[in-house]
CSV table of C-alpha atoms in Angstrom, one decimal:
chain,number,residue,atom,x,y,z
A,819,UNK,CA,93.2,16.3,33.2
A,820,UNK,CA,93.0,16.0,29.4
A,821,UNK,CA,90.1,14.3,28.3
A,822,UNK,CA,89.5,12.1,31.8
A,823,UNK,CA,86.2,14.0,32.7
A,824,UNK,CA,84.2,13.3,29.3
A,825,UNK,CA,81.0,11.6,30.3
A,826,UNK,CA,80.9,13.0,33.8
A,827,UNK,CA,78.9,16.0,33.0
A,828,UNK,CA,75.5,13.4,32.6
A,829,UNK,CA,76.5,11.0,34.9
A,830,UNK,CA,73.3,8.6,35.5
A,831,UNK,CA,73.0,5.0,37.7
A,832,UNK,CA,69.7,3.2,36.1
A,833,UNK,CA,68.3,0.9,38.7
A,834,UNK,CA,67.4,-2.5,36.3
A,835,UNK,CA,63.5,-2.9,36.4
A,836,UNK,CA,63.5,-6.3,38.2
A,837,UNK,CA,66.1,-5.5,40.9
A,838,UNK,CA,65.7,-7.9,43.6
A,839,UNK,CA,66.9,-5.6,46.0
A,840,UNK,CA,64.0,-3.3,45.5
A,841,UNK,CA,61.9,-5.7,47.2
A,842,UNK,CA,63.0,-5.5,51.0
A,843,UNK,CA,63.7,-1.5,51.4
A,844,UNK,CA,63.9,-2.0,55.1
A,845,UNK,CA,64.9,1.8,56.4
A,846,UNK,CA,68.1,1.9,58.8
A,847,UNK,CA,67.9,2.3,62.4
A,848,UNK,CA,66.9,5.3,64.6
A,849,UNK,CA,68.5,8.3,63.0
A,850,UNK,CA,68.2,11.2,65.2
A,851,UNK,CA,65.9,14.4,64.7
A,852,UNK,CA,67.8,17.5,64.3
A,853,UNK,CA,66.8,19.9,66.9
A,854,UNK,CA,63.1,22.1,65.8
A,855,UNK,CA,63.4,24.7,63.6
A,856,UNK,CA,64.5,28.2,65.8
A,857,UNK,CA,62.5,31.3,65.2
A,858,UNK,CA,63.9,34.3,63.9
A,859,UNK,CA,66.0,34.4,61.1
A,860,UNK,CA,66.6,30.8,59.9
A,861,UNK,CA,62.5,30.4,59.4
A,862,UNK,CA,62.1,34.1,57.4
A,863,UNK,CA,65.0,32.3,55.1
A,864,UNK,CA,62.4,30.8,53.7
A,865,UNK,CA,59.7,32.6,52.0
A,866,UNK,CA,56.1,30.9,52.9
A,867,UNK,CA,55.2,31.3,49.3
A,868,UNK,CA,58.0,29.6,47.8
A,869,UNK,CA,57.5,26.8,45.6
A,870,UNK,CA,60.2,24.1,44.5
A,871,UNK,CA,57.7,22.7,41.5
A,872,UNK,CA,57.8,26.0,39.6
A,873,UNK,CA,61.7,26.9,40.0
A,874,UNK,CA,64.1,26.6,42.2
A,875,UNK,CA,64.1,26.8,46.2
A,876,UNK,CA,67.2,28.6,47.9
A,877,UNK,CA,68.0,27.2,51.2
A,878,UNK,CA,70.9,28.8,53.7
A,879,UNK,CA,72.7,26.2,53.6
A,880,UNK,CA,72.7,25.1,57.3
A,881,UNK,CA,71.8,22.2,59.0
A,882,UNK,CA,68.0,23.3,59.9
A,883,UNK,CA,67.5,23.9,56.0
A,884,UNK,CA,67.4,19.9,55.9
A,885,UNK,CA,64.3,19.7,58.4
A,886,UNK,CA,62.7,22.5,55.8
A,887,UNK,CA,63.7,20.9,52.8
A,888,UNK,CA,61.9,17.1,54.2
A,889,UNK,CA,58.8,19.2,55.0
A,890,UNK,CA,58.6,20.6,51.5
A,891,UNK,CA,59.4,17.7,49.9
A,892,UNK,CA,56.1,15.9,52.1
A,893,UNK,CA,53.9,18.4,51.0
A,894,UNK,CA,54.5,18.9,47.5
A,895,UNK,CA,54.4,14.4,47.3
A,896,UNK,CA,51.3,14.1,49.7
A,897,UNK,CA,49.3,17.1,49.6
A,898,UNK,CA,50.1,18.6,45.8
A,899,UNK,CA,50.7,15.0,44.0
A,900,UNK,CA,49.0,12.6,46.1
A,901,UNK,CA,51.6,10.1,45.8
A,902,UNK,CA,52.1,7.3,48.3
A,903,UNK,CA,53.3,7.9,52.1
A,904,UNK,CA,55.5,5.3,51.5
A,905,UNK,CA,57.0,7.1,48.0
A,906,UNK,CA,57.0,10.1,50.0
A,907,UNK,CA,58.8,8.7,52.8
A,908,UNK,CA,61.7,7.3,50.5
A,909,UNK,CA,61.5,10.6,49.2
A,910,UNK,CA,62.0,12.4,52.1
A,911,UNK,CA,64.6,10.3,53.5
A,912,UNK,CA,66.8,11.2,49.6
A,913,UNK,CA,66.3,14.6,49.9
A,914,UNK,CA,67.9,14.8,53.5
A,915,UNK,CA,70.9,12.8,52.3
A,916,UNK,CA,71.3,15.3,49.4
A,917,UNK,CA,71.2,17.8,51.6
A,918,UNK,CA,73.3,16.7,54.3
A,919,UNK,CA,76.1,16.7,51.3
A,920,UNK,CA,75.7,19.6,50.0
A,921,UNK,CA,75.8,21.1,53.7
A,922,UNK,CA,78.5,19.1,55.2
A,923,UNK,CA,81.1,18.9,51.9
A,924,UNK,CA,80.0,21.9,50.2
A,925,UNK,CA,81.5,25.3,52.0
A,926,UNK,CA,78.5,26.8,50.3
A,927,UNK,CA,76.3,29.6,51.3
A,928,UNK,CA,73.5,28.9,49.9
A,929,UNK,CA,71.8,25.6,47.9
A,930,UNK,CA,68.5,24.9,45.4
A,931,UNK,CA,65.9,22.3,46.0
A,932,UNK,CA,63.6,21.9,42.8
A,933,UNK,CA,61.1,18.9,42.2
A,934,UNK,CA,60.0,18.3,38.6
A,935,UNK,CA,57.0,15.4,37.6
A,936,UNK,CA,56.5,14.2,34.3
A,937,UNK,CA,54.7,11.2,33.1
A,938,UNK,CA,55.3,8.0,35.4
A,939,UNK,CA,58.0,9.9,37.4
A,940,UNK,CA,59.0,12.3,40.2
A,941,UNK,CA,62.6,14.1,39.7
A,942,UNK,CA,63.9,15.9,42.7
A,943,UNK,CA,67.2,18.0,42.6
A,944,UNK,CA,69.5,20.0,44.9
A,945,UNK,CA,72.1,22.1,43.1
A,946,UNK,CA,75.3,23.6,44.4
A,947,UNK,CA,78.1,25.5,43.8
A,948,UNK,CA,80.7,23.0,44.3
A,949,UNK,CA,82.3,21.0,41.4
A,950,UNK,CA,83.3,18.5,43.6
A,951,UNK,CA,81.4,14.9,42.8
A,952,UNK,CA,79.6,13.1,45.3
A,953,UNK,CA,80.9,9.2,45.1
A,954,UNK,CA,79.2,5.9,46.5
A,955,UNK,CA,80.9,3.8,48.7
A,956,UNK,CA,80.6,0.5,49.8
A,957,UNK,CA,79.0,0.5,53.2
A,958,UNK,CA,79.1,-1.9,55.7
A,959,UNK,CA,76.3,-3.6,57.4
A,960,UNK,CA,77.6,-1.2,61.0
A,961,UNK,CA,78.4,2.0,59.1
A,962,UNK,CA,77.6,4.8,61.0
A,963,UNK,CA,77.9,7.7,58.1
A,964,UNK,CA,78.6,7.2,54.3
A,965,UNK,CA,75.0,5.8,53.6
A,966,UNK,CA,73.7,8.8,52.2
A,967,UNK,CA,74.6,7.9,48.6
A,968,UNK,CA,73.6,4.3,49.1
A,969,UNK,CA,71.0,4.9,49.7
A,970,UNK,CA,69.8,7.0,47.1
A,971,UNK,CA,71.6,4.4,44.2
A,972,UNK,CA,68.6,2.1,46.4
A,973,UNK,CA,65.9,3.6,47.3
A,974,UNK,CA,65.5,5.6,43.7
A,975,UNK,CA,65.1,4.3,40.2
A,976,UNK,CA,67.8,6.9,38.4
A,977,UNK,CA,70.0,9.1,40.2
A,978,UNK,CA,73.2,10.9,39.0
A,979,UNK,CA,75.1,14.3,38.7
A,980,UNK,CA,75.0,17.1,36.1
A,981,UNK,CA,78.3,19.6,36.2
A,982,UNK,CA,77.3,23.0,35.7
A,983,UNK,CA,79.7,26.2,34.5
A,984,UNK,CA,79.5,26.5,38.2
A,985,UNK,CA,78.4,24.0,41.1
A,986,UNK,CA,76.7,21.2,40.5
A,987,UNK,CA,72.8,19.7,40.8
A,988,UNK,CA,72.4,16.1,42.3
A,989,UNK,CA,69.5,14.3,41.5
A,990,UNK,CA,66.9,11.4,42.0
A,991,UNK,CA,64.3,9.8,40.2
A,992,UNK,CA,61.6,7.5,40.9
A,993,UNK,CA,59.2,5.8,39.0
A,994,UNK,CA,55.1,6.7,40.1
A,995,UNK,CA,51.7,5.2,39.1
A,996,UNK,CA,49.6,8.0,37.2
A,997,UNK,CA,46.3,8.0,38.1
């Protein structure tokens, strides 16, 4: 491929301010609860003092890493930003569909979770070491699976992908009042 990836190293979807869209969010039907957390090993993956605002979070990369991934993502919105349940719901919801991809199309061992804030907005990121890009597809009003991206492109303000030398980080932003 000779020249055919320029431009895909920053790739970025701006949401226009005045999208009409963004004003019924209506959240899709019933999705199911993975199964609680089991103790032993897959909790102690973790470490209880681990904190995805100063670096990076590493998660097995394993289905239950999703349920740990929401919670941290709650905590660090509600309790350590005091942002909106709402915003931290949306938020929530994202950061399970970015993990979901990196667990179910990855092949990866292990992935990052990192959440940034500057001025008037929240970025949220989940790295991995696959090259391959995520793409959106059109979904269907019955679609069962494919959402994930869609809903990120509208639940968020910017999202996109940023290659790396190796892997990949996936991102989402949102715009936030500062109080």
């Amino acid at each position: 491929m000779m020249g055919g990836m320029a431009g895909l190293d920053e790739m970025e979807h701006p949401r226009p301010r005045n999208d009409p869209a963004a004003a019924d969010r209506g959240m899709p039907g019933s999705e199911a609860e993975p199964a609680p957390l089991p103790r032993g090993p897959v909790s102690t993956a973790l470490d209880p003092a681990a904190e995805p605002t100063l670096g990076e979070v590493r998660l097995p990369s394993r289905p239950q890493s999703a349920g740990i991934a929401r919670r941290l993502t709650a905590a660090v919105l509600l309790k350590q930003w005091s942002l909106t349940p709402q915003l931290a719901e949306h938020a929530v919801l994202l950061v399970s569909e970015l993990v979901g991809n990196a667990v179910r199309h990855t092949g990866a061992r292990t992935f990052g979770l990192r959440m940034l804030r500057r001025r008037g907005w929240i970025r949220i990121e989940v790295r991995d070491p696959s090259r391959g890009l995520p793409c959106l597809m059109p979904v269907q009003e019955m679609d069962v699976s494919g959402r994930g991206l869609f809903l990120v492109d509208t639940l968020s303000d910017r999202w996109g992908v940023d290659l790396l030398p190796r892997g990949k980080t996936t991102w989402f932003e949102v715009r936030v009042a500062d109080r």
